[in-house]
C-alpha positions as CSV (number, residue, x, y, z in Angstrom):
1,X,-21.3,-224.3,-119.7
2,X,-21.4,-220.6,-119.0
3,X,-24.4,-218.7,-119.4
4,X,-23.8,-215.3,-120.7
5,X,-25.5,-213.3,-118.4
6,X,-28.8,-210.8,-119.1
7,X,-28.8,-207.7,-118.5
8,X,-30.3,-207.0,-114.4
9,X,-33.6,-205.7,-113.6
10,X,-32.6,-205.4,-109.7
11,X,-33.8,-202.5,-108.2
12,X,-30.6,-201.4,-107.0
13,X,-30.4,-197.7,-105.5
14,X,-27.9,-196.2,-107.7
15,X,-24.6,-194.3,-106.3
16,X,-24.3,-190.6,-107.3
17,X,-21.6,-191.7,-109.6
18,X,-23.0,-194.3,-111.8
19,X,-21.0,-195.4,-114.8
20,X,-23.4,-193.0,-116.8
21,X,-22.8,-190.0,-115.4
22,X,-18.8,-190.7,-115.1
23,X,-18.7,-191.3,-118.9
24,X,-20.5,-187.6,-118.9
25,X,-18.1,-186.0,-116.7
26,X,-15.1,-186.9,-118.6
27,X,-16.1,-186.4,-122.2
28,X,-17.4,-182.8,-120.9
29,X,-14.0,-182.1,-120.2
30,X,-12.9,-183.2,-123.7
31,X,-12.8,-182.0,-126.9
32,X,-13.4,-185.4,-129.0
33,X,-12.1,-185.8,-132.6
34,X,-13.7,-187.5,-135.6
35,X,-11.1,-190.3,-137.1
36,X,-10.0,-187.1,-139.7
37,X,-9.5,-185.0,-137.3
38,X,-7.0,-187.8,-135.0
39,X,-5.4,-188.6,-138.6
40,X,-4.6,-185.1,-139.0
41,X,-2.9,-184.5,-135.3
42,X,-0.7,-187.9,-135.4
43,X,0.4,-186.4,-138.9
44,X,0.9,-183.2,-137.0
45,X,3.2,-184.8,-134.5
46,X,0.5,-185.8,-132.1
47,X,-0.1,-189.3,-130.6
48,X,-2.5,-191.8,-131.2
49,X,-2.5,-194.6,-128.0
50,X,-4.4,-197.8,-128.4
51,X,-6.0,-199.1,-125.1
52,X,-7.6,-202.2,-126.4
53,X,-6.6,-205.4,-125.3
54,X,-4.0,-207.4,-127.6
55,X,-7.0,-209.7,-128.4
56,X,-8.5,-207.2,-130.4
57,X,-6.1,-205.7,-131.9
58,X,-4.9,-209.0,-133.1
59,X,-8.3,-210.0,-134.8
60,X,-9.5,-206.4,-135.9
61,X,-5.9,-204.6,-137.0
62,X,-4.1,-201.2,-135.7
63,X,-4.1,-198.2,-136.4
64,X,-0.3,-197.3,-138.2
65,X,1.9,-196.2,-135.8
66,X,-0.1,-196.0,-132.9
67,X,1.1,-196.9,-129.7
68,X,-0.3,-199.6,-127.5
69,X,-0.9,-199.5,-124.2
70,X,-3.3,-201.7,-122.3
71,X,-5.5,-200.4,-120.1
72,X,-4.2,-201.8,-116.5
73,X,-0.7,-199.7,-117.0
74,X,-2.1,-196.3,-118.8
75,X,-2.0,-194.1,-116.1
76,X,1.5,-195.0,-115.0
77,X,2.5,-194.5,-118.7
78,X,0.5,-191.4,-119.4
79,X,1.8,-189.2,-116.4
80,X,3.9,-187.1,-117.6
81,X,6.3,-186.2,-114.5
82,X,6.4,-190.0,-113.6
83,X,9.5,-192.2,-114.2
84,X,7.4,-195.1,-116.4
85,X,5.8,-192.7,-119.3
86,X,6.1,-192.9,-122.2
87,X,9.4,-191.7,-124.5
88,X,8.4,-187.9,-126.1
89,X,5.5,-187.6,-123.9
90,X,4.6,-183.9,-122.7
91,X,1.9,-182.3,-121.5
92,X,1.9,-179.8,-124.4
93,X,1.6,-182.7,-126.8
94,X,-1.1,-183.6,-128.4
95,X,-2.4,-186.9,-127.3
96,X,-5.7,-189.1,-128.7
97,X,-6.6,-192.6,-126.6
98,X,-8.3,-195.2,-128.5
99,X,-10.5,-197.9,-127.8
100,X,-13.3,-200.6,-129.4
101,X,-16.2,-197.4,-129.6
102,X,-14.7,-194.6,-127.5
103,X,-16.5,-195.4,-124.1
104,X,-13.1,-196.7,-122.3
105,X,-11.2,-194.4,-124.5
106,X,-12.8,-191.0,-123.2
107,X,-12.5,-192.3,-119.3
108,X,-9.1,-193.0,-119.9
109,X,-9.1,-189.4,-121.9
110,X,-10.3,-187.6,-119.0
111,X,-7.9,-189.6,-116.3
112,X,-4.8,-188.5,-118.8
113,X,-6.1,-184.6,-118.6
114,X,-6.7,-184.7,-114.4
115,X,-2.4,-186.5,-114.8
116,X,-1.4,-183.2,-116.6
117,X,-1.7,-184.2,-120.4
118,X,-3.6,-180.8,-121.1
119,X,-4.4,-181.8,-125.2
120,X,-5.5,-185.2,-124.8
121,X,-8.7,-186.7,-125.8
122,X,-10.4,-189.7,-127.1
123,X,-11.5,-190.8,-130.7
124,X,-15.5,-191.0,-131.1
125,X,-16.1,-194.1,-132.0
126,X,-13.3,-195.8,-131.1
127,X,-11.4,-197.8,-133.4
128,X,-14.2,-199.2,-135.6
129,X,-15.1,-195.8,-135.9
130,X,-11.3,-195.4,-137.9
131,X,-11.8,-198.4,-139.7
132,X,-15.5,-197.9,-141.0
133,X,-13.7,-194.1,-142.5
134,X,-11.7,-196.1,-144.5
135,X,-8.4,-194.7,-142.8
136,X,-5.4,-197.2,-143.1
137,X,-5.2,-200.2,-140.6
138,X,-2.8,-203.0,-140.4
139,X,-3.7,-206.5,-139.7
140,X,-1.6,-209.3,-138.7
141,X,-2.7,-211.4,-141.4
């Protein structure tokens, strides 16, 4: 049986770039949106990505007509000069990355910016954030 590990108390020196101060960095360079405000810019014409892992979109739902894109492939997807992105992409277009509670989502946010997408930006909250608004989901079920 696996244990499910607790959290360490090692007194491990610290790098000058722990995860804490990465997740600062990037959502400094954001502008975030509320789950209105990402509504309002996929009605707009912008995009709404989805980064969470098929797993959990399968159990929790999706948000209508966003696109999916897991993690591990993002970057190659999200450049917008590279021969993999995705179709309509620009770096003019509006773009908002979603994930379980917007910690993932406004790494992967800030990667997408440093790529050349100068309008994208995460969700606060993430996904359950969009679902506890009461904005439209679809479920598999």
């Amino acid at each position: 049986m696996t244990a499910i590990p607790t959290q360490r108390q090692d007194s491990v020196t610290a790098g000058p770039f722990g995860i804490e101060h990465l997740l600062s960095e990037s959502r400094a360079k954001l502008a975030r949106v509320s789950p209105q405000e990402a509504l309002a810019l996929q009605q707009e014409g912008g995009l709404i990505i989805d980064i969470r892992p098929q797993s959990d979109r399968l159990v929790e739902g999706e948000i209508p007509g966003a696109l999916t894109v897991e993690r591990i492939v993002l970057e190659w997807r999200l450049d917008p000069a590279g021969g993999h992105r995705l179709d309509g992409l620009h770096p003019d277009r509006p773009v908002v990355l979603v994930c379980n509670e917007g910690y993932a989502s406004s790494l992967a946010a800030a990667q997408a910016k440093t790529l050349g997408l100068s309008k994208a930006t995460d969700l606060a909250g993430g996904f359950r954030a969009w679902k506890a608004a009461g904005l439209p989901v679809t479920t598999n079920a």
